[in-house]
Each structure stands twice: as structure tokens, then as C-alpha cells.
Amino acid sequence: MIKTELNYGDVYLVPKKTVVDSRKECDTSVQFGPRRFDMPIYPSNMKSVVSADTCEFFARQGWFYTMHRFNVDAVEFTRDMQAKGLFASISVGVNEDTLEQLAALKQAGLTPEYMTLDIANAWCVKAERMIKHIKQHFPDTFLIGGNIATAEAARDLQSWGCDAIKAGIAGGRVCITKNKTGFHRPMISTVQDCVAAVSVPVIADGGIVEHGDMAKAMACGASMIMAGSLFAGYDESAGDIVEINGKHYKEYFGSASQFNKGAYVNVEGKKILVEYKGSIGKLLCELKEDLQSSISYAGGKELQALRSAEMIQVRR
């Protein structure tokens, strides 16, 4: 039997009675781990999306961030962010170089407030070993594990020690895993399954095309949302500006692409050019305004109202 599953574009939310005089009264802030953030969405921890400067910018705006793990000195980054009175949020892998980085952090007496175990399929024995190692040596770090796509995987990551779980496989714009391997799950079904299976926060990672997809992810129970292409192409985004025929672009490529790996080996990502969009400030303001509107349509004043929004399937 073949199951039918849903993506963000397959559903909409049904409006309820608005209880605020103005949508500006709606609170988009979210408690995530030890801190509260102004919005429940943040940029993907990809080399073509975030840099150290990007991370500092988002932290100063009161938004969450996660630095990518590619050729990053975790000690230097953590020390620098914390010296500026900001929080440190780093990414780690599952191989020997990660153990070396963690040992260096320990030796330097540094504890990042947030750590993301970031691999293509975190439902694996290497991830289990690394999660348990991190929780043993950095018990005060809020550990995010990902990515996974099923309820069983989510339950395992929680039992291994993750404080939050990142759900979504092959949903990104520059991810070609589904094309190369045949494996993928639509995001609505993925998030709903994972949220129902665990008691820790679930991050919906991938597939955000329209601003309204934020509300749909939260209606599925997601506590946070990660997006890549949404945040690419801005001054504050990673990457250099490229000029082609008088038009300006920024490169955007997947973490499993040859452009990130430096070699054509196990490639499951591609590179595209994203139109250069100027300063990111306008986007951040618009995202907040749109989410405030979503909360008002959900009949509430806070993000929690979206959890009870009725979802309907539409035929495309």
C-alpha cells in the first residue's frame, strides 16, 4: 500500500475569529533552549548562507542562528561570540575531526550555548555515539540533532540525548538527494510524525517557499523553522556578489554539493544563482509582520495559537 503524504503547498489553514485590535499586538517570540528569540525561524547552517558575520548579525537582532561546520575553528568562533556578549551556536559532524574540535573546546574551557549535530541522516550509529559523547562532555550545551524524517528516528535521537530534533530530509531547494537516491518525505507529514513522537522541540528544516509556510510548519507542531534559500542573496548572507550580463547574483549551493565538498564525491547538492537582494532588514521585518498576521488569523495573540489551527488539504 502506498501512503499519500503532504507538503506545504498541499494545505492551507482555516481562519478563526481575530481577538486582537491590531496584528502588531501578536507576539512572535519563542523560548528555545536557554534563550528566547524574536522569531521562530533562522537561516540554514550552510556555507553559502551563513558566515561568522551573518551569525553575529542575527544574534544581535535577537534571532537564533547556527554557524556551519565547514572549515570553522569552533574554539575561535565560540570565544569570539561569547566575548561580544552574544551566544555561541555551532555545528558538528560525526567524524574524528569533530572529536578533536570538542577536545579543543574542552581544553579552552569553552561551552557553546547551542550545538547542532549536522549530518544528512542522523538516524545512524555514528550519530548515536557522537550525541552521547557530547552530552557526557558538554552537559550544559543545548544539543540539536538532525536531520531525520520519521517518528522512530525522532524517538531514537531523543533517547540518545538530543534536546531538540531537526526534521526534514531532501526538502531544500538545492538538495538533490531525492533525485540521486529516491529518498524523501514531504514536510507536512514529516513534521507531524516527528512532533507526535517526541517531547522535545522539533525544528522543521527545508521546503519553505512562501512566508505562510512558517505558519503551516507551526500548525504541524514545529517549535522552530530552518530555511536556506529564503535567507540567501542578501548583503548579510554568506558569499560574494557575482555580476552576469549587468545583473547581480549570489551563489547558493547545498552542503552535499561539489562546491562545498571541493570534489565530485557522493554529490547530493547543486549550485544555483540567487538574485542579489540588498539588505536583509526588509525581509526580517516582513517575515515578522506576516507571522503576526498568521497568529491573528489563528485567533490568538501568541505563536501557540497556530498549534490549534485547522489544516485543510487542497488539490493543486
JSON list of C-alpha atoms in Angstrom, two decimals, residues 1-211:
[
{"chain": "A", "resi": 1, "resn": "MET", "atom": "CA", "xyz": [0.00, 0.00, 0.00]},
{"chain": "A", "resi": 2, "resn": "ILE", "atom": "CA", "xyz": [1.35, 3.43, -0.97]},
{"chain": "A", "resi": 3, "resn": "LYS", "atom": "CA", "xyz": [0.72, 6.24, 1.51]},
{"chain": "A", "resi": 4, "resn": "THR", "atom": "CA", "xyz": [-0.25, 9.74, 0.42]},
{"chain": "A", "resi": 5, "resn": "GLU", "atom": "CA", "xyz": [1.75, 12.47, 2.18]},
{"chain": "A", "resi": 6, "resn": "LEU", "atom": "CA", "xyz": [1.55, 16.24, 2.15]},
{"chain": "A", "resi": 7, "resn": "ASN", "atom": "CA", "xyz": [3.86, 19.18, 1.56]},
{"chain": "A", "resi": 8, "resn": "TYR", "atom": "CA", "xyz": [3.38, 22.84, 2.50]},
{"chain": "A", "resi": 9, "resn": "GLY", "atom": "CA", "xyz": [1.81, 23.64, -0.86]},
{"chain": "A", "resi": 10, "resn": "ASP", "atom": "CA", "xyz": [-0.84, 20.94, -0.39]},
{"chain": "A", "resi": 11, "resn": "VAL", "atom": "CA", "xyz": [-2.52, 22.56, 2.63]},
{"chain": "A", "resi": 12, "resn": "TYR", "atom": "CA", "xyz": [-3.93, 25.82, 3.95]},
{"chain": "A", "resi": 13, "resn": "LEU", "atom": "CA", "xyz": [-5.11, 26.96, 7.38]},
{"chain": "A", "resi": 14, "resn": "VAL", "atom": "CA", "xyz": [-8.72, 27.88, 8.19]},
{"chain": "A", "resi": 15, "resn": "PRO", "atom": "CA", "xyz": [-9.21, 31.39, 9.71]},
{"chain": "A", "resi": 16, "resn": "LYS", "atom": "CA", "xyz": [-10.68, 31.83, 13.19]},
{"chain": "A", "resi": 17, "resn": "LYS", "atom": "CA", "xyz": [-12.15, 34.87, 14.94]},
{"chain": "A", "resi": 18, "resn": "THR", "atom": "CA", "xyz": [-9.47, 37.54, 15.41]},
{"chain": "A", "resi": 19, "resn": "VAL", "atom": "CA", "xyz": [-9.17, 38.66, 19.04]},
{"chain": "A", "resi": 20, "resn": "VAL", "atom": "CA", "xyz": [-6.57, 41.45, 18.73]},
{"chain": "A", "resi": 21, "resn": "ASP", "atom": "CA", "xyz": [-7.24, 45.05, 17.71]},
{"chain": "A", "resi": 22, "resn": "SER", "atom": "CA", "xyz": [-4.06, 45.07, 15.63]},
{"chain": "A", "resi": 23, "resn": "ARG", "atom": "CA", "xyz": [-1.85, 42.27, 14.35]},
{"chain": "A", "resi": 24, "resn": "LYS", "atom": "CA", "xyz": [1.09, 44.21, 15.81]},
{"chain": "A", "resi": 25, "resn": "GLU", "atom": "CA", "xyz": [-0.13, 43.02, 19.22]},
{"chain": "A", "resi": 26, "resn": "CYS", "atom": "CA", "xyz": [0.73, 39.44, 18.29]},
{"chain": "A", "resi": 27, "resn": "ASP", "atom": "CA", "xyz": [3.88, 38.08, 19.90]},
{"chain": "A", "resi": 28, "resn": "THR", "atom": "CA", "xyz": [6.17, 36.05, 17.60]},
{"chain": "A", "resi": 29, "resn": "SER", "atom": "CA", "xyz": [8.83, 35.34, 20.21]},
{"chain": "A", "resi": 30, "resn": "VAL", "atom": "CA", "xyz": [9.75, 31.78, 21.16]},
{"chain": "A", "resi": 31, "resn": "GLN", "atom": "CA", "xyz": [11.63, 30.15, 24.04]},
{"chain": "A", "resi": 32, "resn": "PHE", "atom": "CA", "xyz": [14.18, 27.77, 22.56]},
{"chain": "A", "resi": 33, "resn": "GLY", "atom": "CA", "xyz": [16.60, 26.14, 24.94]},
{"chain": "A", "resi": 34, "resn": "PRO", "atom": "CA", "xyz": [18.15, 28.60, 27.39]},
{"chain": "A", "resi": 35, "resn": "ARG", "atom": "CA", "xyz": [17.14, 31.72, 25.44]},
{"chain": "A", "resi": 36, "resn": "ARG", "atom": "CA", "xyz": [14.12, 33.47, 23.99]},
{"chain": "A", "resi": 37, "resn": "PHE", "atom": "CA", "xyz": [14.22, 34.66, 20.39]},
{"chain": "A", "resi": 38, "resn": "ASP", "atom": "CA", "xyz": [12.23, 37.25, 18.49]},
{"chain": "A", "resi": 39, "resn": "MET", "atom": "CA", "xyz": [11.19, 34.83, 15.75]},
{"chain": "A", "resi": 40, "resn": "PRO", "atom": "CA", "xyz": [10.93, 31.03, 15.36]},
{"chain": "A", "resi": 41, "resn": "ILE", "atom": "CA", "xyz": [12.78, 30.94, 12.03]},
{"chain": "A", "resi": 42, "resn": "TYR", "atom": "CA", "xyz": [16.50, 31.07, 11.29]},
{"chain": "A", "resi": 43, "resn": "PRO", "atom": "CA", "xyz": [18.92, 30.61, 8.36]},
{"chain": "A", "resi": 44, "resn": "SER", "atom": "CA", "xyz": [20.30, 27.21, 7.41]},
{"chain": "A", "resi": 45, "resn": "ASN", "atom": "CA", "xyz": [23.73, 26.29, 8.70]},
{"chain": "A", "resi": 46, "resn": "MET", "atom": "CA", "xyz": [25.12, 26.19, 5.16]},
{"chain": "A", "resi": 47, "resn": "LYS", "atom": "CA", "xyz": [28.38, 27.72, 3.95]},
{"chain": "A", "resi": 48, "resn": "SER", "atom": "CA", "xyz": [26.53, 29.57, 1.18]},
{"chain": "A", "resi": 49, "resn": "VAL", "atom": "CA", "xyz": [24.02, 31.08, 3.64]},
{"chain": "A", "resi": 50, "resn": "VAL", "atom": "CA", "xyz": [25.81, 31.96, 6.88]},
{"chain": "A", "resi": 51, "resn": "SER", "atom": "CA", "xyz": [29.24, 33.28, 7.78]},
{"chain": "A", "resi": 52, "resn": "ALA", "atom": "CA", "xyz": [30.60, 34.47, 11.13]},
{"chain": "A", "resi": 53, "resn": "ASP", "atom": "CA", "xyz": [29.35, 37.96, 10.27]},
{"chain": "A", "resi": 54, "resn": "THR", "atom": "CA", "xyz": [25.89, 36.59, 9.40]},
{"chain": "A", "resi": 55, "resn": "CYS", "atom": "CA", "xyz": [25.71, 34.79, 12.73]},
{"chain": "A", "resi": 56, "resn": "GLU", "atom": "CA", "xyz": [26.73, 37.90, 14.66]},
{"chain": "A", "resi": 57, "resn": "PHE", "atom": "CA", "xyz": [24.11, 39.95, 12.79]},
{"chain": "A", "resi": 58, "resn": "PHE", "atom": "CA", "xyz": [21.28, 37.53, 13.62]},
{"chain": "A", "resi": 59, "resn": "ALA", "atom": "CA", "xyz": [22.35, 37.21, 17.26]},
{"chain": "A", "resi": 60, "resn": "ARG", "atom": "CA", "xyz": [22.32, 41.00, 17.64]},
{"chain": "A", "resi": 61, "resn": "GLN", "atom": "CA", "xyz": [18.82, 41.10, 16.11]},
{"chain": "A", "resi": 62, "resn": "GLY", "atom": "CA", "xyz": [17.60, 38.67, 18.78]},
{"chain": "A", "resi": 63, "resn": "TRP", "atom": "CA", "xyz": [17.18, 35.84, 16.26]},
{"chain": "A", "resi": 64, "resn": "PHE", "atom": "CA", "xyz": [18.58, 32.32, 16.54]},
{"chain": "A", "resi": 65, "resn": "TYR", "atom": "CA", "xyz": [21.38, 31.16, 14.26]},
{"chain": "A", "resi": 66, "resn": "THR", "atom": "CA", "xyz": [23.68, 28.17, 13.79]},
{"chain": "A", "resi": 67, "resn": "MET", "atom": "CA", "xyz": [27.15, 28.52, 12.30]},
{"chain": "A", "resi": 68, "resn": "HIS", "atom": "CA", "xyz": [28.03, 25.91, 9.67]},
{"chain": "A", "resi": 69, "resn": "ARG", "atom": "CA", "xyz": [30.69, 23.26, 10.39]},
{"chain": "A", "resi": 70, "resn": "PHE", "atom": "CA", "xyz": [32.89, 23.53, 7.29]},
{"chain": "A", "resi": 71, "resn": "ASN", "atom": "CA", "xyz": [36.47, 24.69, 7.94]},
{"chain": "A", "resi": 72, "resn": "VAL", "atom": "CA", "xyz": [35.34, 26.55, 11.06]},
{"chain": "A", "resi": 73, "resn": "ASP", "atom": "CA", "xyz": [37.54, 26.90, 14.14]},
{"chain": "A", "resi": 74, "resn": "ALA", "atom": "CA", "xyz": [34.96, 26.12, 16.83]},
{"chain": "A", "resi": 75, "resn": "VAL", "atom": "CA", "xyz": [37.19, 27.45, 19.61]},
{"chain": "A", "resi": 76, "resn": "GLU", "atom": "CA", "xyz": [37.84, 30.77, 17.90]},
{"chain": "A", "resi": 77, "resn": "PHE", "atom": "CA", "xyz": [34.19, 31.21, 16.87]},
{"chain": "A", "resi": 78, "resn": "THR", "atom": "CA", "xyz": [32.80, 30.34, 20.33]},
{"chain": "A", "resi": 79, "resn": "ARG", "atom": "CA", "xyz": [35.32, 32.54, 22.13]},
{"chain": "A", "resi": 80, "resn": "ASP", "atom": "CA", "xyz": [34.66, 35.46, 19.78]},
{"chain": "A", "resi": 81, "resn": "MET", "atom": "CA", "xyz": [30.87, 35.33, 20.03]},
{"chain": "A", "resi": 82, "resn": "GLN", "atom": "CA", "xyz": [30.86, 34.99, 23.82]},
{"chain": "A", "resi": 83, "resn": "ALA", "atom": "CA", "xyz": [33.44, 37.77, 24.21]},
{"chain": "A", "resi": 84, "resn": "LYS", "atom": "CA", "xyz": [31.00, 40.07, 22.37]},
{"chain": "A", "resi": 85, "resn": "GLY", "atom": "CA", "xyz": [28.29, 39.21, 24.96]},
{"chain": "A", "resi": 86, "resn": "LEU", "atom": "CA", "xyz": [26.44, 37.06, 22.39]},
{"chain": "A", "resi": 87, "resn": "PHE", "atom": "CA", "xyz": [25.59, 33.36, 22.44]},
{"chain": "A", "resi": 88, "resn": "ALA", "atom": "CA", "xyz": [27.60, 30.72, 20.57]},
{"chain": "A", "resi": 89, "resn": "SER", "atom": "CA", "xyz": [25.78, 28.21, 18.34]},
{"chain": "A", "resi": 90, "resn": "ILE", "atom": "CA", "xyz": [27.99, 25.82, 16.37]},
{"chain": "A", "resi": 91, "resn": "SER", "atom": "CA", "xyz": [27.59, 22.78, 14.13]},
{"chain": "A", "resi": 92, "resn": "VAL", "atom": "CA", "xyz": [29.46, 19.50, 14.44]},
{"chain": "A", "resi": 93, "resn": "GLY", "atom": "CA", "xyz": [29.75, 16.28, 12.47]},
{"chain": "A", "resi": 94, "resn": "VAL", "atom": "CA", "xyz": [30.35, 12.68, 13.48]},
{"chain": "A", "resi": 95, "resn": "ASN", "atom": "CA", "xyz": [33.94, 12.03, 12.44]},
{"chain": "A", "resi": 96, "resn": "GLU", "atom": "CA", "xyz": [37.35, 12.23, 14.10]},
{"chain": "A", "resi": 97, "resn": "ASP", "atom": "CA", "xyz": [37.80, 15.93, 13.35]},
{"chain": "A", "resi": 98, "resn": "THR", "atom": "CA", "xyz": [34.71, 16.67, 15.44]},
{"chain": "A", "resi": 99, "resn": "LEU", "atom": "CA", "xyz": [36.18, 14.82, 18.42]},
{"chain": "A", "resi": 100, "resn": "GLU", "atom": "CA", "xyz": [39.31, 16.95, 18.03]},
{"chain": "A", "resi": 101, "resn": "GLN", "atom": "CA", "xyz": [37.25, 20.16, 17.95]},
{"chain": "A", "resi": 102, "resn": "LEU", "atom": "CA", "xyz": [35.30, 19.12, 21.03]},
{"chain": "A", "resi": 103, "resn": "ALA", "atom": "CA", "xyz": [38.52, 18.30, 22.88]},
{"chain": "A", "resi": 104, "resn": "ALA", "atom": "CA", "xyz": [39.91, 21.72, 21.95]},
{"chain": "A", "resi": 105, "resn": "LEU", "atom": "CA", "xyz": [36.78, 23.42, 23.26]},
{"chain": "A", "resi": 106, "resn": "LYS", "atom": "CA", "xyz": [37.04, 21.48, 26.49]},
{"chain": "A", "resi": 107, "resn": "GLN", "atom": "CA", "xyz": [40.71, 22.35, 26.89]},
{"chain": "A", "resi": 108, "resn": "ALA", "atom": "CA", "xyz": [39.93, 26.03, 26.29]},
{"chain": "A", "resi": 109, "resn": "GLY", "atom": "CA", "xyz": [37.20, 25.92, 28.94]},
{"chain": "A", "resi": 110, "resn": "LEU", "atom": "CA", "xyz": [34.53, 26.93, 26.43]},
{"chain": "A", "resi": 111, "resn": "THR", "atom": "CA", "xyz": [30.94, 25.68, 26.29]},
{"chain": "A", "resi": 112, "resn": "PRO", "atom": "CA", "xyz": [28.79, 26.80, 23.34]},
{"chain": "A", "resi": 113, "resn": "GLU", "atom": "CA", "xyz": [25.22, 27.52, 24.44]},
{"chain": "A", "resi": 114, "resn": "TYR", "atom": "CA", "xyz": [23.93, 25.59, 21.40]},
{"chain": "A", "resi": 115, "resn": "MET", "atom": "CA", "xyz": [25.37, 22.77, 19.34]},
{"chain": "A", "resi": 116, "resn": "THR", "atom": "CA", "xyz": [23.87, 21.16, 16.24]},
{"chain": "A", "resi": 117, "resn": "LEU", "atom": "CA", "xyz": [24.87, 17.67, 15.18]},
{"chain": "A", "resi": 118, "resn": "ASP", "atom": "CA", "xyz": [24.50, 18.15, 11.44]},
{"chain": "A", "resi": 119, "resn": "ILE", "atom": "CA", "xyz": [24.58, 15.17, 9.07]},
{"chain": "A", "resi": 120, "resn": "ALA", "atom": "CA", "xyz": [22.46, 14.01, 6.16]},
{"chain": "A", "resi": 121, "resn": "ASN", "atom": "CA", "xyz": [20.79, 11.15, 8.05]},
{"chain": "A", "resi": 122, "resn": "ALA", "atom": "CA", "xyz": [21.26, 11.37, 11.82]},
{"chain": "A", "resi": 123, "resn": "TRP", "atom": "CA", "xyz": [19.45, 8.07, 12.39]},
{"chain": "A", "resi": 124, "resn": "CYS", "atom": "CA", "xyz": [22.72, 6.14, 12.45]},
{"chain": "A", "resi": 125, "resn": "VAL", "atom": "CA", "xyz": [25.16, 4.54, 14.87]},
{"chain": "A", "resi": 126, "resn": "LYS", "atom": "CA", "xyz": [27.83, 7.21, 14.37]},
{"chain": "A", "resi": 127, "resn": "ALA", "atom": "CA", "xyz": [25.35, 9.93, 15.36]},
{"chain": "A", "resi": 128, "resn": "GLU", "atom": "CA", "xyz": [24.30, 7.92, 18.42]},
{"chain": "A", "resi": 129, "resn": "ARG", "atom": "CA", "xyz": [27.92, 7.71, 19.58]},
{"chain": "A", "resi": 130, "resn": "MET", "atom": "CA", "xyz": [28.57, 11.41, 18.99]},
{"chain": "A", "resi": 131, "resn": "ILE", "atom": "CA", "xyz": [25.35, 12.56, 20.70]},
{"chain": "A", "resi": 132, "resn": "LYS", "atom": "CA", "xyz": [26.20, 10.53, 23.80]},
{"chain": "A", "resi": 133, "resn": "HIS", "atom": "CA", "xyz": [29.79, 11.85, 23.74]},
{"chain": "A", "resi": 134, "resn": "ILE", "atom": "CA", "xyz": [28.61, 15.47, 23.54]},
{"chain": "A", "resi": 135, "resn": "LYS", "atom": "CA", "xyz": [26.07, 15.07, 26.33]},
{"chain": "A", "resi": 136, "resn": "GLN", "atom": "CA", "xyz": [28.74, 13.46, 28.52]},
{"chain": "A", "resi": 137, "resn": "HIS", "atom": "CA", "xyz": [31.34, 16.18, 27.98]},
{"chain": "A", "resi": 138, "resn": "PHE", "atom": "CA", "xyz": [29.09, 19.22, 27.41]},
{"chain": "A", "resi": 139, "resn": "PRO", "atom": "CA", "xyz": [26.02, 18.57, 29.58]},
{"chain": "A", "resi": 140, "resn": "ASP", "atom": "CA", "xyz": [25.10, 22.27, 29.68]},
{"chain": "A", "resi": 141, "resn": "THR", "atom": "CA", "xyz": [25.01, 22.65, 25.89]},
{"chain": "A", "resi": 142, "resn": "PHE", "atom": "CA", "xyz": [21.58, 22.59, 24.24]},
{"chain": "A", "resi": 143, "resn": "LEU", "atom": "CA", "xyz": [22.06, 19.85, 21.65]},
{"chain": "A", "resi": 144, "resn": "ILE", "atom": "CA", "xyz": [20.11, 19.77, 18.39]},
{"chain": "A", "resi": 145, "resn": "GLY", "atom": "CA", "xyz": [20.28, 16.55, 16.38]},
{"chain": "A", "resi": 146, "resn": "GLY", "atom": "CA", "xyz": [19.49, 16.18, 12.71]},
{"chain": "A", "resi": 147, "resn": "ASN", "atom": "CA", "xyz": [18.41, 15.53, 10.21]},
{"chain": "A", "resi": 148, "resn": "ILE", "atom": "CA", "xyz": [15.78, 12.81, 10.40]},
{"chain": "A", "resi": 149, "resn": "ALA", "atom": "CA", "xyz": [12.38, 12.20, 8.79]},
{"chain": "A", "resi": 150, "resn": "THR", "atom": "CA", "xyz": [10.42, 9.61, 10.77]},
{"chain": "A", "resi": 151, "resn": "ALA", "atom": "CA", "xyz": [8.82, 9.18, 14.17]},
{"chain": "A", "resi": 152, "resn": "GLU", "atom": "CA", "xyz": [11.04, 6.20, 15.02]},
{"chain": "A", "resi": 153, "resn": "ALA", "atom": "CA", "xyz": [14.17, 8.18, 14.21]},
{"chain": "A", "resi": 154, "resn": "ALA", "atom": "CA", "xyz": [12.97, 11.12, 16.29]},
{"chain": "A", "resi": 155, "resn": "ARG", "atom": "CA", "xyz": [12.32, 8.85, 19.28]},
{"chain": "A", "resi": 156, "resn": "ASP", "atom": "CA", "xyz": [15.80, 7.38, 19.00]},
{"chain": "A", "resi": 157, "resn": "LEU", "atom": "CA", "xyz": [17.51, 10.78, 18.86]},
{"chain": "A", "resi": 158, "resn": "GLN", "atom": "CA", "xyz": [15.59, 11.92, 21.93]},
{"chain": "A", "resi": 159, "resn": "SER", "atom": "CA", "xyz": [16.54, 8.74, 23.79]},
{"chain": "A", "resi": 160, "resn": "TRP", "atom": "CA", "xyz": [20.20, 9.23, 22.83]},
{"chain": "A", "resi": 161, "resn": "GLY", "atom": "CA", "xyz": [20.16, 12.66, 24.49]},
{"chain": "A", "resi": 162, "resn": "CYS", "atom": "CA", "xyz": [19.13, 15.34, 21.98]},
{"chain": "A", "resi": 163, "resn": "ASP", "atom": "CA", "xyz": [17.46, 18.42, 23.46]},
{"chain": "A", "resi": 164, "resn": "ALA", "atom": "CA", "xyz": [15.82, 19.24, 20.10]},
{"chain": "A", "resi": 165, "resn": "ILE", "atom": "CA", "xyz": [15.45, 17.41, 16.79]},
{"chain": "A", "resi": 166, "resn": "LYS", "atom": "CA", "xyz": [15.77, 18.77, 13.27]},
{"chain": "A", "resi": 167, "resn": "ALA", "atom": "CA", "xyz": [13.31, 17.12, 10.88]},
{"chain": "A", "resi": 168, "resn": "GLY", "atom": "CA", "xyz": [13.42, 17.14, 7.10]},
{"chain": "A", "resi": 169, "resn": "ILE", "atom": "CA", "xyz": [15.38, 15.18, 4.50]},
{"chain": "A", "resi": 170, "resn": "ALA", "atom": "CA", "xyz": [15.81, 16.30, 0.90]},
{"chain": "A", "resi": 171, "resn": "GLY", "atom": "CA", "xyz": [13.33, 19.17, 1.12]},
{"chain": "A", "resi": 172, "resn": "GLY", "atom": "CA", "xyz": [15.69, 22.05, 0.29]},
{"chain": "A", "resi": 173, "resn": "ARG", "atom": "CA", "xyz": [15.88, 23.95, -2.97]},
{"chain": "A", "resi": 174, "resn": "VAL", "atom": "CA", "xyz": [19.48, 22.95, -3.71]},
{"chain": "A", "resi": 175, "resn": "CYS", "atom": "CA", "xyz": [19.22, 19.42, -2.32]},
{"chain": "A", "resi": 176, "resn": "ILE", "atom": "CA", "xyz": [19.11, 16.67, -4.97]},
{"chain": "A", "resi": 177, "resn": "THR", "atom": "CA", "xyz": [19.08, 13.70, -2.57]},
{"chain": "A", "resi": 178, "resn": "LYS", "atom": "CA", "xyz": [15.61, 12.71, -3.73]},
{"chain": "A", "resi": 179, "resn": "ASN", "atom": "CA", "xyz": [16.78, 12.79, -7.35]},
{"chain": "A", "resi": 180, "resn": "LYS", "atom": "CA", "xyz": [20.00, 10.86, -6.72]},
{"chain": "A", "resi": 181, "resn": "THR", "atom": "CA", "xyz": [18.73, 8.32, -4.18]},
{"chain": "A", "resi": 182, "resn": "GLY", "atom": "CA", "xyz": [14.93, 8.23, -4.41]},
{"chain": "A", "resi": 183, "resn": "PHE", "atom": "CA", "xyz": [14.54, 9.05, -0.68]},
{"chain": "A", "resi": 184, "resn": "HIS", "atom": "CA", "xyz": [12.47, 11.99, 0.62]},
{"chain": "A", "resi": 185, "resn": "ARG", "atom": "CA", "xyz": [9.37, 12.82, 2.68]},
{"chain": "A", "resi": 186, "resn": "PRO", "atom": "CA", "xyz": [7.10, 15.85, 2.23]},
{"chain": "A", "resi": 187, "resn": "MET", "atom": "CA", "xyz": [7.43, 18.32, 5.08]},
{"chain": "A", "resi": 188, "resn": "ILE", "atom": "CA", "xyz": [3.87, 18.44, 6.48]},
{"chain": "A", "resi": 189, "resn": "SER", "atom": "CA", "xyz": [3.86, 14.68, 7.03]},
{"chain": "A", "resi": 190, "resn": "THR", "atom": "CA", "xyz": [7.45, 14.66, 8.31]},
{"chain": "A", "resi": 191, "resn": "VAL", "atom": "CA", "xyz": [6.91, 17.37, 10.91]},
{"chain": "A", "resi": 192, "resn": "GLN", "atom": "CA", "xyz": [3.58, 15.99, 12.14]},
{"chain": "A", "resi": 193, "resn": "ASP", "atom": "CA", "xyz": [5.01, 12.49, 12.61]},
{"chain": "A", "resi": 194, "resn": "CYS", "atom": "CA", "xyz": [8.14, 13.68, 14.41]},
{"chain": "A", "resi": 195, "resn": "VAL", "atom": "CA", "xyz": [6.29, 16.13, 16.69]},
{"chain": "A", "resi": 196, "resn": "ALA", "atom": "CA", "xyz": [3.81, 13.44, 17.75]},
{"chain": "A", "resi": 197, "resn": "ALA", "atom": "CA", "xyz": [6.63, 11.06, 18.62]},
{"chain": "A", "resi": 198, "resn": "VAL", "atom": "CA", "xyz": [8.76, 13.16, 20.99]},
{"chain": "A", "resi": 199, "resn": "SER", "atom": "CA", "xyz": [8.53, 15.62, 23.88]},
{"chain": "A", "resi": 200, "resn": "VAL", "atom": "CA", "xyz": [11.50, 17.78, 22.82]},
{"chain": "A", "resi": 201, "resn": "PRO", "atom": "CA", "xyz": [11.21, 20.69, 20.34]},
{"chain": "A", "resi": 202, "resn": "VAL", "atom": "CA", "xyz": [11.18, 19.83, 16.63]},
{"chain": "A", "resi": 203, "resn": "ILE", "atom": "CA", "xyz": [12.76, 22.09, 14.01]},
{"chain": "A", "resi": 204, "resn": "ALA", "atom": "CA", "xyz": [11.17, 21.96, 10.55]},
{"chain": "A", "resi": 205, "resn": "ASP", "atom": "CA", "xyz": [14.09, 22.13, 8.11]},
{"chain": "A", "resi": 206, "resn": "GLY", "atom": "CA", "xyz": [13.53, 22.66, 4.41]},
{"chain": "A", "resi": 207, "resn": "GLY", "atom": "CA", "xyz": [10.80, 23.36, 1.90]},
{"chain": "A", "resi": 208, "resn": "ILE", "atom": "CA", "xyz": [9.90, 26.91, 2.98]},
{"chain": "A", "resi": 209, "resn": "VAL", "atom": "CA", "xyz": [8.82, 28.59, -0.24]},
{"chain": "A", "resi": 210, "resn": "GLU", "atom": "CA", "xyz": [6.25, 31.17, 0.88]},
{"chain": "A", "resi": 211, "resn": "HIS", "atom": "CA", "xyz": [6.13, 33.15, 4.12]}
]
